[in-house]
């Protein structure tokens, strides 16, 4: 196990015990999503919040699923994944928001088949030559559910960066110019979206021996910096929860059947 309270056998930062987590986990950034996604689960148990890290476990299609909110950025996202792994979770899906690159439009879903490792955290799990790849079987399951969702979706390579205002979203002046340069690279490499966690989560999961992927709503246009409106986001988020929960529950069930 990772560093835990030896006496209570509780994960250090997320404050969960082994019997409080499911076989699959969804990782969200915004803690406010925990209450909203819990409405899509039954037999819900909210775990005590620690350091702003909020976790809930509930049932979806007969499978116990844990949803943890990590906040923002790769270092804390991998801490949460690592602790859940130590508690026995082997299937992970990050869901949330990503900056979109055409042809994705605001409100579309973007599925990561892999990610450019432009963040620093994944280097602590594996050298840069190691690819950040999503789990093929999990993405097959996701593709099936996405196909039935009715929402437009795209699959491809994400770019994952540490510097929100220096690499992804320009406020003004010089940083804006630098970001435009980066966006040309994004276009040249054919990335479908950018975020701050995916490549680190994919590498960490793969090295630890777990399955992982990312499915996000495109919420910011990388070129115009236009943002999705709140009403459209609320609808997209509910659909994202449905696709994500059905997919991870089905995948975790299949995985359990294979390993048991
Ligand atoms: O998916 P959510 O939680 O919205 O997170 C995204 O938004 C934050 C930055 O805007 C980063 O954490 C990024 O990955
Ligand atoms: O601009 C954005 C929007 C969502 N997620 C990001 O990482 N960046």
GROMACS .gro file of C-alpha atoms in nm, residues 85-248:
model
  164
   85UNK     CA    1  -0.508   0.144  -0.656
   86UNK     CA    2  -0.353   0.058  -0.319
   87UNK     CA    3  -0.704   0.000  -0.185
   88UNK     CA    4  -0.771  -0.251  -0.465
   89UNK     CA    5  -0.927  -0.047  -0.747
   90UNK     CA    6  -0.807  -0.162  -1.091
   91UNK     CA    7  -1.023   0.031  -1.340
   92UNK     CA    8  -1.013   0.411  -1.370
   93UNK     CA    9  -1.191   0.662  -1.587
   94UNK     CA   10  -1.118   1.032  -1.567
   95UNK     CA   11  -1.413   1.244  -1.672
   96UNK     CA   12  -1.446   1.620  -1.683
   97UNK     CA   13  -1.365   1.902  -1.918
   98UNK     CA   14  -1.104   1.959  -2.184
   99UNK     CA   15  -1.003   2.231  -2.421
  100UNK     CA   16  -1.114   2.130  -2.769
  101UNK     CA   17  -0.926   2.130  -3.092
  102UNK     CA   18  -1.120   2.115  -3.421
  103UNK     CA   19  -1.297   1.910  -3.548
  104UNK     CA   20  -1.432   1.879  -3.191
  105UNK     CA   21  -1.688   2.150  -3.110
  106UNK     CA   22  -1.805   2.275  -2.771
  107UNK     CA   23  -2.025   2.012  -2.607
  108UNK     CA   24  -1.878   1.720  -2.801
  109UNK     CA   25  -1.723   1.432  -2.608
  110UNK     CA   26  -1.351   1.370  -2.650
  111UNK     CA   27  -1.210   1.025  -2.572
  112UNK     CA   28  -0.838   0.981  -2.511
  113UNK     CA   29  -0.672   0.690  -2.691
  114UNK     CA   30  -0.344   0.827  -2.559
  115UNK     CA   31  -0.182   1.153  -2.460
  116UNK     CA   32   0.122   1.368  -2.523
  117UNK     CA   33   0.321   1.377  -2.200
  118UNK     CA   34   0.385   1.749  -2.159
  119UNK     CA   35   0.333   1.741  -1.781
  120UNK     CA   36   0.601   1.653  -1.526
  121UNK     CA   37   0.431   1.401  -1.300
  122UNK     CA   38   0.434   1.100  -1.534
  123UNK     CA   39   0.816   1.118  -1.544
  124UNK     CA   40   0.814   0.999  -1.184
  125UNK     CA   41   0.639   0.678  -1.299
  126UNK     CA   42   0.820   0.607  -1.629
  127UNK     CA   43   1.073   0.772  -1.862
  128UNK     CA   44   0.944   0.993  -2.143
  129UNK     CA   45   0.983   0.720  -2.408
  130UNK     CA   46   0.709   0.522  -2.234
  131UNK     CA   47   0.377   0.594  -2.410
  132UNK     CA   48   0.070   0.730  -2.231
  133UNK     CA   49  -0.191   0.491  -2.370
  134UNK     CA   50  -0.550   0.437  -2.268
  135UNK     CA   51  -0.662   0.081  -2.195
  136UNK     CA   52  -0.778  -0.070  -2.524
  137UNK     CA   53  -1.062  -0.281  -2.377
  138UNK     CA   54  -1.192   0.005  -2.164
  139UNK     CA   55  -1.196   0.230  -2.468
  140UNK     CA   56  -1.378  -0.038  -2.667
  141UNK     CA   57  -1.646  -0.041  -2.397
  142UNK     CA   58  -1.657   0.339  -2.398
  143UNK     CA   59  -1.691   0.349  -2.778
  144UNK     CA   60  -1.993   0.117  -2.758
  145UNK     CA   61  -2.166   0.337  -2.501
  146UNK     CA   62  -2.069   0.657  -2.684
  147UNK     CA   63  -2.218   0.517  -3.003
  148UNK     CA   64  -2.552   0.477  -2.824
  149UNK     CA   65  -2.537   0.818  -2.652
  150UNK     CA   66  -2.644   1.029  -2.948
  151UNK     CA   67  -2.378   1.291  -2.871
  152UNK     CA   68  -2.103   1.368  -3.120
  153UNK     CA   69  -1.772   1.229  -3.001
  154UNK     CA   70  -1.411   1.216  -3.116
  155UNK     CA   71  -1.127   0.986  -3.019
  156UNK     CA   72  -0.757   1.052  -3.048
  157UNK     CA   73  -0.455   1.190  -2.870
  158UNK     CA   74  -0.482   1.447  -2.590
  159UNK     CA   75  -0.210   1.689  -2.490
  160UNK     CA   76  -0.159   1.715  -2.114
  161UNK     CA   77   0.012   2.025  -1.973
  162UNK     CA   78   0.099   2.166  -1.631
  163UNK     CA   79   0.078   2.537  -1.713
  164UNK     CA   80  -0.283   2.645  -1.741
  165UNK     CA   81  -0.221   3.017  -1.802
  166UNK     CA   82   0.122   2.967  -1.958
  167UNK     CA   83   0.052   2.676  -2.192
  168UNK     CA   84  -0.323   2.642  -2.243
  169UNK     CA   85  -0.531   2.952  -2.185
  170UNK     CA   86  -0.388   3.296  -2.259
  171UNK     CA   87  -0.496   3.595  -2.055
  172UNK     CA   88  -0.303   3.860  -2.245
  173UNK     CA   89   0.021   3.980  -2.403
  174UNK     CA   90   0.325   3.756  -2.418
  175UNK     CA   91   0.163   3.449  -2.269
  176UNK     CA   92  -0.102   3.472  -2.542
  177UNK     CA   93   0.169   3.470  -2.810
  178UNK     CA   94   0.340   3.172  -2.654
  179UNK     CA   95   0.014   2.982  -2.635
  180UNK     CA   96  -0.060   3.050  -3.000
  181UNK     CA   97   0.273   2.889  -3.085
  182UNK     CA   98   0.183   2.589  -2.878
  183UNK     CA   99  -0.151   2.563  -3.053
  184UNK     CA  100   0.023   2.540  -3.389
  185UNK     CA  101   0.210   2.242  -3.249
  186UNK     CA  102  -0.118   2.094  -3.129
  187UNK     CA  103  -0.262   2.133  -3.478
  188UNK     CA  104   0.050   1.990  -3.640
  189UNK     CA  105   0.041   1.683  -3.416
  190UNK     CA  106  -0.333   1.630  -3.459
  191UNK     CA  107  -0.421   1.642  -3.091
  192UNK     CA  108  -0.794   1.639  -3.023
  193UNK     CA  109  -0.794   1.818  -2.689
  194UNK     CA  110  -0.586   1.933  -2.397
  195UNK     CA  111  -0.614   1.891  -2.022
  196UNK     CA  112  -0.393   1.878  -1.712
  197UNK     CA  113  -0.413   1.516  -1.596
  198UNK     CA  114  -0.468   1.255  -1.867
  199UNK     CA  115  -0.113   1.156  -1.966
  200UNK     CA  116  -0.005   1.130  -1.601
  201UNK     CA  117  -0.305   0.912  -1.512
  202UNK     CA  118  -0.258   0.685  -1.813
  203UNK     CA  119   0.111   0.630  -1.740
  204UNK     CA  120   0.062   0.585  -1.365
  205UNK     CA  121  -0.220   0.335  -1.415
  206UNK     CA  122  -0.029   0.138  -1.678
  207UNK     CA  123   0.288   0.119  -1.466
  208UNK     CA  124   0.095   0.021  -1.151
  209UNK     CA  125  -0.100  -0.247  -1.340
  210UNK     CA  126  -0.442  -0.087  -1.375
  211UNK     CA  127  -0.665   0.011  -1.668
  212UNK     CA  128  -0.739   0.378  -1.736
  213UNK     CA  129  -0.885   0.620  -1.984
  214UNK     CA  130  -1.025   0.973  -2.010
  215UNK     CA  131  -1.355   1.098  -2.147
  216UNK     CA  132  -1.425   1.471  -2.135
  217UNK     CA  133  -1.669   1.730  -2.258
  218UNK     CA  134  -1.509   1.986  -2.487
  219UNK     CA  135  -1.571   2.307  -2.292
  220UNK     CA  136  -1.325   2.560  -2.433
  221UNK     CA  137  -1.233   2.617  -2.798
  222UNK     CA  138  -0.853   2.617  -2.811
  223UNK     CA  139  -0.836   2.873  -3.088
  224UNK     CA  140  -1.113   3.121  -3.008
  225UNK     CA  141  -1.105   3.054  -2.630
  226UNK     CA  142  -1.486   3.057  -2.643
  227UNK     CA  143  -1.639   2.866  -2.349
  228UNK     CA  144  -1.944   2.641  -2.336
  229UNK     CA  145  -2.247   2.802  -2.165
  230UNK     CA  146  -2.371   2.674  -1.831
  231UNK     CA  147  -2.699   2.529  -1.959
  232UNK     CA  148  -2.529   2.330  -2.235
  233UNK     CA  149  -2.265   2.210  -1.989
  234UNK     CA  150  -2.528   2.089  -1.742
  235UNK     CA  151  -2.691   1.874  -2.012
  236UNK     CA  152  -2.355   1.745  -2.139
  237UNK     CA  153  -2.241   1.665  -1.784
  238UNK     CA  154  -2.546   1.450  -1.714
  239UNK     CA  155  -2.490   1.256  -2.037
  240UNK     CA  156  -2.121   1.223  -1.951
  241UNK     CA  157  -2.209   1.074  -1.611
  242UNK     CA  158  -2.442   0.820  -1.773
  243UNK     CA  159  -2.191   0.706  -2.036
  244UNK     CA  160  -1.905   0.699  -1.785
  245UNK     CA  161  -2.088   0.507  -1.513
  246UNK     CA  162  -2.237   0.251  -1.752
  247UNK     CA  163  -1.898   0.200  -1.917
  248UNK     CA  164  -1.690   0.163  -1.602
   0.00000   0.00000   0.00000
